[in-house]
Coordinates of C-alpha atoms in Angstrom, one line a residue:
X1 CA -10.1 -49.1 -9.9
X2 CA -12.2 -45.9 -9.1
X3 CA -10.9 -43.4 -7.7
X4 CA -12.2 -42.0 -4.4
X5 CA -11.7 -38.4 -3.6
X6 CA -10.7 -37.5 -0.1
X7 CA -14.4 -37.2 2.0
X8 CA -12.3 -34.6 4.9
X9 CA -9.2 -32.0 5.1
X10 CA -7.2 -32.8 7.9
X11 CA -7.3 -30.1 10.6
X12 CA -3.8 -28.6 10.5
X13 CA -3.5 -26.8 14.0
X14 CA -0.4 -25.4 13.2
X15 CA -2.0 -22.7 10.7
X16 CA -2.3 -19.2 11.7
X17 CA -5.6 -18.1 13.2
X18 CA -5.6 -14.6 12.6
X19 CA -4.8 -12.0 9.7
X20 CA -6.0 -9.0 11.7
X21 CA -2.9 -6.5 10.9
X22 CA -2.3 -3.2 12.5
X23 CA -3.6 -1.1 9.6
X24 CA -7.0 -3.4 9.7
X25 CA -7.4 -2.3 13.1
X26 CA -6.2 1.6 12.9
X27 CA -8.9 1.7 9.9
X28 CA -11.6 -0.3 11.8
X29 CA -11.3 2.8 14.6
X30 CA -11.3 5.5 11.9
X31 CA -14.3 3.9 10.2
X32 CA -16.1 4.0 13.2
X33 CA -15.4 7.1 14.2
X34 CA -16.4 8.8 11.1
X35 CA -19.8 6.3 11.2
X36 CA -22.3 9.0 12.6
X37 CA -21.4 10.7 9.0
X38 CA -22.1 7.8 6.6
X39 CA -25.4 7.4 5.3
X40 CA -25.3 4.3 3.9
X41 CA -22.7 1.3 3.9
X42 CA -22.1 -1.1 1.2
X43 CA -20.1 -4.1 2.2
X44 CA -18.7 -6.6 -0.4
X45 CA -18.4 -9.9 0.1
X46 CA -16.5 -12.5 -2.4
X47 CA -19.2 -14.4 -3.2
X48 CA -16.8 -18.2 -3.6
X49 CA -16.9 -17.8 0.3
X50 CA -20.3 -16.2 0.9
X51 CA -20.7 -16.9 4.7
X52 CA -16.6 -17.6 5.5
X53 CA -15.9 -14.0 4.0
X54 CA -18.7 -12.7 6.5
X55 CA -16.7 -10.1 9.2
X56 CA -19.0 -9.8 12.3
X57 CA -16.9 -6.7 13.0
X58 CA -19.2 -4.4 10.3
X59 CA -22.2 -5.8 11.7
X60 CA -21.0 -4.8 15.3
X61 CA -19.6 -1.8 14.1
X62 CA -22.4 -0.4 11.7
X63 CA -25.1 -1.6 13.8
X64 CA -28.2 0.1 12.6
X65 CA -27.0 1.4 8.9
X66 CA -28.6 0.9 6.2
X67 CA -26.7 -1.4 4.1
X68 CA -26.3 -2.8 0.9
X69 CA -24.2 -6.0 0.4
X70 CA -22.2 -6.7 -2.8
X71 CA -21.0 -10.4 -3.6
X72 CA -18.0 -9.9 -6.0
X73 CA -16.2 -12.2 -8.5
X74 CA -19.7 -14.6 -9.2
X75 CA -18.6 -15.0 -12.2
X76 CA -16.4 -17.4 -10.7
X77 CA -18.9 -19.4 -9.0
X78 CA -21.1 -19.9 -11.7
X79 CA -20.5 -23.7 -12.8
X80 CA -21.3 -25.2 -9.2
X81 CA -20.8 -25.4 -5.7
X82 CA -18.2 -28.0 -3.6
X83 CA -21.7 -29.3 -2.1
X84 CA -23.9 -30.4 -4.8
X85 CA -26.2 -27.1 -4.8
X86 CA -27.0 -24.7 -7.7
X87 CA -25.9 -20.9 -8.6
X88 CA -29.4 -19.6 -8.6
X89 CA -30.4 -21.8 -5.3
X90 CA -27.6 -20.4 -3.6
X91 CA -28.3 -17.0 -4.8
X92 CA -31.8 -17.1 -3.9
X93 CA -30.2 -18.4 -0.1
X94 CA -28.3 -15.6 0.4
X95 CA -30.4 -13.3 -0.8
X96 CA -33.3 -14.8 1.9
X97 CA -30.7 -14.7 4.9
X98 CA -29.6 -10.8 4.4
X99 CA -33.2 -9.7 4.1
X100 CA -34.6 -6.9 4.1
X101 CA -30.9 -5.5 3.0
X102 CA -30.5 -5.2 -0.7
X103 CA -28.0 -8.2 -1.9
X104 CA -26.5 -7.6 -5.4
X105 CA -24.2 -10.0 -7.6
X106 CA -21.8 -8.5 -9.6
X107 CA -19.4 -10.1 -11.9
X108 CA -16.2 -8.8 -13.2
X109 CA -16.8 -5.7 -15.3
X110 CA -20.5 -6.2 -15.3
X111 CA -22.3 -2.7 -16.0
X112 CA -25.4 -4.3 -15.1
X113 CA -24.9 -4.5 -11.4
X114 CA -23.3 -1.1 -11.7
X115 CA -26.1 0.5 -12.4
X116 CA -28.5 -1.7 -10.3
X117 CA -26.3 -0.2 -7.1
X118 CA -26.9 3.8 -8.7
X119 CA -30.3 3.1 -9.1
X120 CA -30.4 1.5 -4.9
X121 CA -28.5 4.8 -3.8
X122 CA -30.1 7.1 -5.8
X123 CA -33.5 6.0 -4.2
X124 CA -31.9 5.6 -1.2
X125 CA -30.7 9.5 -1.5
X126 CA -34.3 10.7 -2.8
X127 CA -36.1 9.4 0.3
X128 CA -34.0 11.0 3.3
X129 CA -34.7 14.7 4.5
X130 CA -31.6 16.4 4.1
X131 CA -30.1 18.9 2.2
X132 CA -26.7 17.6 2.5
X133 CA -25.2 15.1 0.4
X134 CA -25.2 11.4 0.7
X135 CA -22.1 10.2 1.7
X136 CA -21.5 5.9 1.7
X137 CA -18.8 4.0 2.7
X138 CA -17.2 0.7 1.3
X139 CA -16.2 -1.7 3.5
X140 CA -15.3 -5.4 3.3
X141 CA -12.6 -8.1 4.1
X142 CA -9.5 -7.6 2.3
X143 CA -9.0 -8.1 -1.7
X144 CA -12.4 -8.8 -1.9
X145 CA -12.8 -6.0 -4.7
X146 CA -14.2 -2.5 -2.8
X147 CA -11.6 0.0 -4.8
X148 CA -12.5 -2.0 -7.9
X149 CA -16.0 -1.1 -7.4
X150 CA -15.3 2.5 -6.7
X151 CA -13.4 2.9 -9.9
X152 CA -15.9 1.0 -11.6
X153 CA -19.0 3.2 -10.2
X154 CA -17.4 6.6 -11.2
X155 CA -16.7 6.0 -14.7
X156 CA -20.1 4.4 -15.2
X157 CA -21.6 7.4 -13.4
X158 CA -19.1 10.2 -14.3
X159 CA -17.2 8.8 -17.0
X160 CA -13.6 9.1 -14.8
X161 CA -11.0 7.4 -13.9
X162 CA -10.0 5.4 -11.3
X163 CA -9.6 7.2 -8.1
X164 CA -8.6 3.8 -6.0
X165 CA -5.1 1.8 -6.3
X166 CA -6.4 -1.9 -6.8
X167 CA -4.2 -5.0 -6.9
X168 CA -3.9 -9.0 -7.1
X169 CA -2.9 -9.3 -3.2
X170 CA -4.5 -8.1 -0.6
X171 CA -3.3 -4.4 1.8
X172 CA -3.0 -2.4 -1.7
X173 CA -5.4 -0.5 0.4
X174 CA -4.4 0.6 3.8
X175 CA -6.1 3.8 4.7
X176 CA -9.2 5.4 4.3
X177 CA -9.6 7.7 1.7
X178 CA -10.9 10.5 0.2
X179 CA -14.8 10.9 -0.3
X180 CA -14.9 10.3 -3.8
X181 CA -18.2 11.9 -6.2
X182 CA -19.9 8.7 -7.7
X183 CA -23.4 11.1 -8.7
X184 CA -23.6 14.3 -9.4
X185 CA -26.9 15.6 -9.0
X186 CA -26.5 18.9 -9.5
X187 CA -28.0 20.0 -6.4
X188 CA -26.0 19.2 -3.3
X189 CA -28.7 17.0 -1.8
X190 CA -29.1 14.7 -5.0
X191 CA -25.0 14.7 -4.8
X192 CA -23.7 11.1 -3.9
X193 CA -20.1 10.4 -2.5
X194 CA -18.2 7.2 -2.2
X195 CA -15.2 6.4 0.5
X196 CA -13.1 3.5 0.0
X197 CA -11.4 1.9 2.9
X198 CA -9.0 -1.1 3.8
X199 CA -10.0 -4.1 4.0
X200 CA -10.5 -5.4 7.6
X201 CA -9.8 -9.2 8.5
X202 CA -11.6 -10.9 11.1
X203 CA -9.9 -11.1 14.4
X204 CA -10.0 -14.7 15.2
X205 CA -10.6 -17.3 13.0
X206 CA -11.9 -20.6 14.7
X207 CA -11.3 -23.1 12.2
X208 CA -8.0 -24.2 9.7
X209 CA -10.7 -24.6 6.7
X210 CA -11.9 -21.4 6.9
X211 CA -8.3 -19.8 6.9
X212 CA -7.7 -21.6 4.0
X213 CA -10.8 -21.0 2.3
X214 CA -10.0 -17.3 2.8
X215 CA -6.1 -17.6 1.6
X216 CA -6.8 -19.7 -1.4
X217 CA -9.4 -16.9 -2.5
X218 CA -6.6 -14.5 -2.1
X219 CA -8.0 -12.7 1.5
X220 CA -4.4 -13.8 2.7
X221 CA -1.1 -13.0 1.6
X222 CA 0.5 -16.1 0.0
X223 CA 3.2 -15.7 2.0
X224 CA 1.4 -16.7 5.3
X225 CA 0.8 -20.0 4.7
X226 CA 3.1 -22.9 2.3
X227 CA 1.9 -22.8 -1.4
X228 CA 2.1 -26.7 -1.0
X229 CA -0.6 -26.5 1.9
X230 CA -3.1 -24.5 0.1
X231 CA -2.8 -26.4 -3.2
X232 CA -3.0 -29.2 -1.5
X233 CA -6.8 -27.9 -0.2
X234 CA -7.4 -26.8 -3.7
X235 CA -6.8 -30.5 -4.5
X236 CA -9.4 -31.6 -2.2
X237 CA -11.8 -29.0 -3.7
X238 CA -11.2 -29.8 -7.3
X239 CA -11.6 -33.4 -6.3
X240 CA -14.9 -32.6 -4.3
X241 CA -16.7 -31.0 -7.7
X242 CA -14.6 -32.9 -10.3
X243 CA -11.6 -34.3 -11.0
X244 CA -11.3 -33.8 -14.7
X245 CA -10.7 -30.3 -13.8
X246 CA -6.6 -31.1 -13.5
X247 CA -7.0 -33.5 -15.9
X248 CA -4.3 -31.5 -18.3
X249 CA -2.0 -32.1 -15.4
X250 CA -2.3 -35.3 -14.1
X251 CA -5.0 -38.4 -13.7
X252 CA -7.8 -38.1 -10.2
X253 CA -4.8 -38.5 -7.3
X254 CA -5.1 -37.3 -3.7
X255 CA -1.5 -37.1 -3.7
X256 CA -0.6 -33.4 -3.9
X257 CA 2.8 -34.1 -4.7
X258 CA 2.2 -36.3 -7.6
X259 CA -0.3 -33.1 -8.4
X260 CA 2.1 -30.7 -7.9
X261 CA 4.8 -33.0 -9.8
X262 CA 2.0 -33.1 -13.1
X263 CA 1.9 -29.2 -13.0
X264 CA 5.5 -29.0 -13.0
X265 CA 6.1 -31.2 -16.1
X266 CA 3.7 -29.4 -18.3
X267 CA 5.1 -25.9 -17.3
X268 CA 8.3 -26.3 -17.2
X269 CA 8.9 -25.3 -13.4
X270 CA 11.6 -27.7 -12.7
X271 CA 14.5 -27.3 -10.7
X272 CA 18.1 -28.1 -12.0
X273 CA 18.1 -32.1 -12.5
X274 CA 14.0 -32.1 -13.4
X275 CA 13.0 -31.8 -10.0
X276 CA 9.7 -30.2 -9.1
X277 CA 9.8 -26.6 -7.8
X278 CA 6.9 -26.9 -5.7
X279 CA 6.5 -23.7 -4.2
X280 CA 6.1 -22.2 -7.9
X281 CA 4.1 -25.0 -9.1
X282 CA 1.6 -24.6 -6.3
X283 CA 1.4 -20.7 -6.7
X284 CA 1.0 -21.1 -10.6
X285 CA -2.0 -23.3 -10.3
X286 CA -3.6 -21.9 -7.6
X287 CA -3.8 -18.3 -9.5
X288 CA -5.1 -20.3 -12.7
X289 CA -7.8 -21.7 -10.3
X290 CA -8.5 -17.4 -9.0
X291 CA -8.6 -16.8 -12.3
X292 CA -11.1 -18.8 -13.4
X293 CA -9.2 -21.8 -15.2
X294 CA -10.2 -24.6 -13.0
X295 CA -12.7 -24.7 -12.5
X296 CA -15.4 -22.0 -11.0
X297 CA -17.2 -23.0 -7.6
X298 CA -18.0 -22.1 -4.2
X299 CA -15.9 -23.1 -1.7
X300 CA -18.9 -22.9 1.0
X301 CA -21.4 -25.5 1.8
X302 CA -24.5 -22.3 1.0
X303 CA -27.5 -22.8 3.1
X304 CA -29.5 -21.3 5.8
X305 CA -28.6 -23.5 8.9
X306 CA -24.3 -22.6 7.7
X307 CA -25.3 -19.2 7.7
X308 CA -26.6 -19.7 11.3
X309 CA -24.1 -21.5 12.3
X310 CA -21.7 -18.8 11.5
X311 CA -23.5 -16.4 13.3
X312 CA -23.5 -18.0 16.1
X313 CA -19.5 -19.0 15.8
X314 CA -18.8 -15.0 15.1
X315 CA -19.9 -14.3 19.0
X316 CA -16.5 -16.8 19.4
X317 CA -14.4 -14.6 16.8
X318 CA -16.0 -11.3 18.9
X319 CA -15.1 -12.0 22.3
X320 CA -11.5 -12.8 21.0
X321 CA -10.4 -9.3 21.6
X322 CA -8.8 -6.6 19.1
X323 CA -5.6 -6.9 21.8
X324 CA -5.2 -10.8 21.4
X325 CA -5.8 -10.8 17.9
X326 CA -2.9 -8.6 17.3
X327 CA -0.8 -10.5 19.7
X328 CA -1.2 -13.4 18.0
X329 CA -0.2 -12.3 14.5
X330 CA 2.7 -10.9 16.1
X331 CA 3.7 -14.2 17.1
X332 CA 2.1 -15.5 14.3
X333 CA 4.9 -13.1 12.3
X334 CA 7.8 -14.2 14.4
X335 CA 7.5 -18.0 13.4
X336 CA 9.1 -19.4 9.8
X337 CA 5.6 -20.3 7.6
X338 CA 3.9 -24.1 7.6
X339 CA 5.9 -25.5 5.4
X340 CA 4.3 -28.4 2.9

């Protein structure tokens, strides 16, 4: 009998709809305030969720700066997409839908985007009239790698170490820092420096998928929502592009317990009496699919009329105000998490 993958993710209601902490607002504020300073914003965005990872707060917020956007971690979208598309098709998408802003894919540890981005500023510097120096901000949704590309930047530039904590969860980050020297032009006008900031979640997010989506990409603390929940999404993704990605674990099965009960045996994370520990089960595959080892795909549907169509759902997530998103991840925090 063929197996049939699972053609919808049940809406789960009970998920949280909001990740918008207290130090993503307090840095939201400073950013803005220090705006009329910064020349030039570049916002990452993790390119397995290219228009879910989208904050509509830095497009409000930096309305009319110059801006380049950086898709991190392609590298681990590189074999396909959920939907059917290609890498370079959706590549050539998003580069179509952020024009005439400079779109760059970097992968991990690649120097050739590196200096594709000090080659963007440097021209970027050469044209202005000032005698001051450039000053650019990084700015993004959280753990989407902005103090990795900081660090990154200044050694290729100026051969020094890392002047940014980075880490596998996101909030490692929580308050703006220092202006960092990425170039040094010698004079002060050719000079280039670099703030990192936390990352900033969106207030209000309008749909369970896309809260998942953002969690299972690490955007979320894994203590927000049950392991078992969000492995049992990655499920329906692997099951979506290919089932013989899990095939070391167990046969095609829509059944995340049976899943999580396959990942248990070959690991060894039983409980006492060979039970399966399914909190650690689901938390040990769903880093091995972060990292790369199960597969590497988009988690977005990439094309034009999405990208629309979250534009036009972000004028939802704006009129949710800063006030009621905090509220509700107060009472968001108060509750015991979804459990599987």
């Amino acid at each position: 009998m063929n197996f049939v993958p699972r053609k919808i993710f049940p809406t789960l209601d009970s998920l949280p709809k909001s990740y918008f902490l207290g130090h993503h607002h307090a840095g939201l504020q400073k950013m803005k305030a220090m705006c009329s300073n910064i020349d030039l914003i570049v916002e990452c965005r993790d390119y397995r969720v290219p228009i879910t990872s989208r904050n509509p707060l830095f497009e409000e917020s930096f309305a009319g700066k110059e801006k380049i956007i950086v898709y991190t971690k392609t590298d681990l979208g590189v074999d396909g997409l959920c939907r059917g598309s290609t890498p370079m098709r959706s590549q050539t998408t998003i580069r179509n839908w952020h024009y005439p802003s400079q779109v760059i894919f970097r992968k991990l540890n690649d120097g050739t985007s590196i200096r594709l981005l000090l080659k963007l500023v440097g021209e970027h510097a050469a044209k202005r009239d000032s005698l001051m120096a450039l000053k650019m901000m990084v700015v993004g949704m959280p753990n989407v790698g902005k103090s990795k590309l900081l660090n990154d930047i200044r050694w290729k530039s100026c051969g020094k170490g890392k002047a940014a904590q980075t880490g596998d969860q996101p909030g490692v980050t929580r308050k703006l820092g220092s202006a960092v020297k990425i170039i040094d032009g010698g004079e002060l006008k050719d000079t280039v420096y670099m703030i990192d900031t936390p990352g900033v979640f969106i207030p209000y997010v309008p749909n369970s998928e896309s809260m998942l989506k953002l969690t299972l990409c690490g955007c979320v603390k894994d203590n927000i929502i049950s392991p078992t929940i969000l492995a049992d999404y990655l499920l329906y993704c692997l099951n979506r592009v290919n089932p013989e990605l899990y095939s070391h674990y167990h046969a095609p099965t829509n059944d995340v317990d049976e899943f999580l009960a396959g990942v248990a045996r070959k690991t060894g994370l039983l409980r006492k009496g060979g039970e399966t520990n399914e909190e650690a089960s689901a938390l040990w595959i769903i880093k091995r699919w972060r990292d790369g080892h199960l597969g590497r795909f988009v988690l977005d549907d990439v094309s034009l009329a999405n990208f629309e169509q979250e534009k036009s759902d972000s004028l939802a997530v704006l009129a949710t105000s800063v006030n009621q998103a905090q509220k509700l991840d107060k009472k968001i925090r108060e509750q015991p998490k979804v459990a599987g």
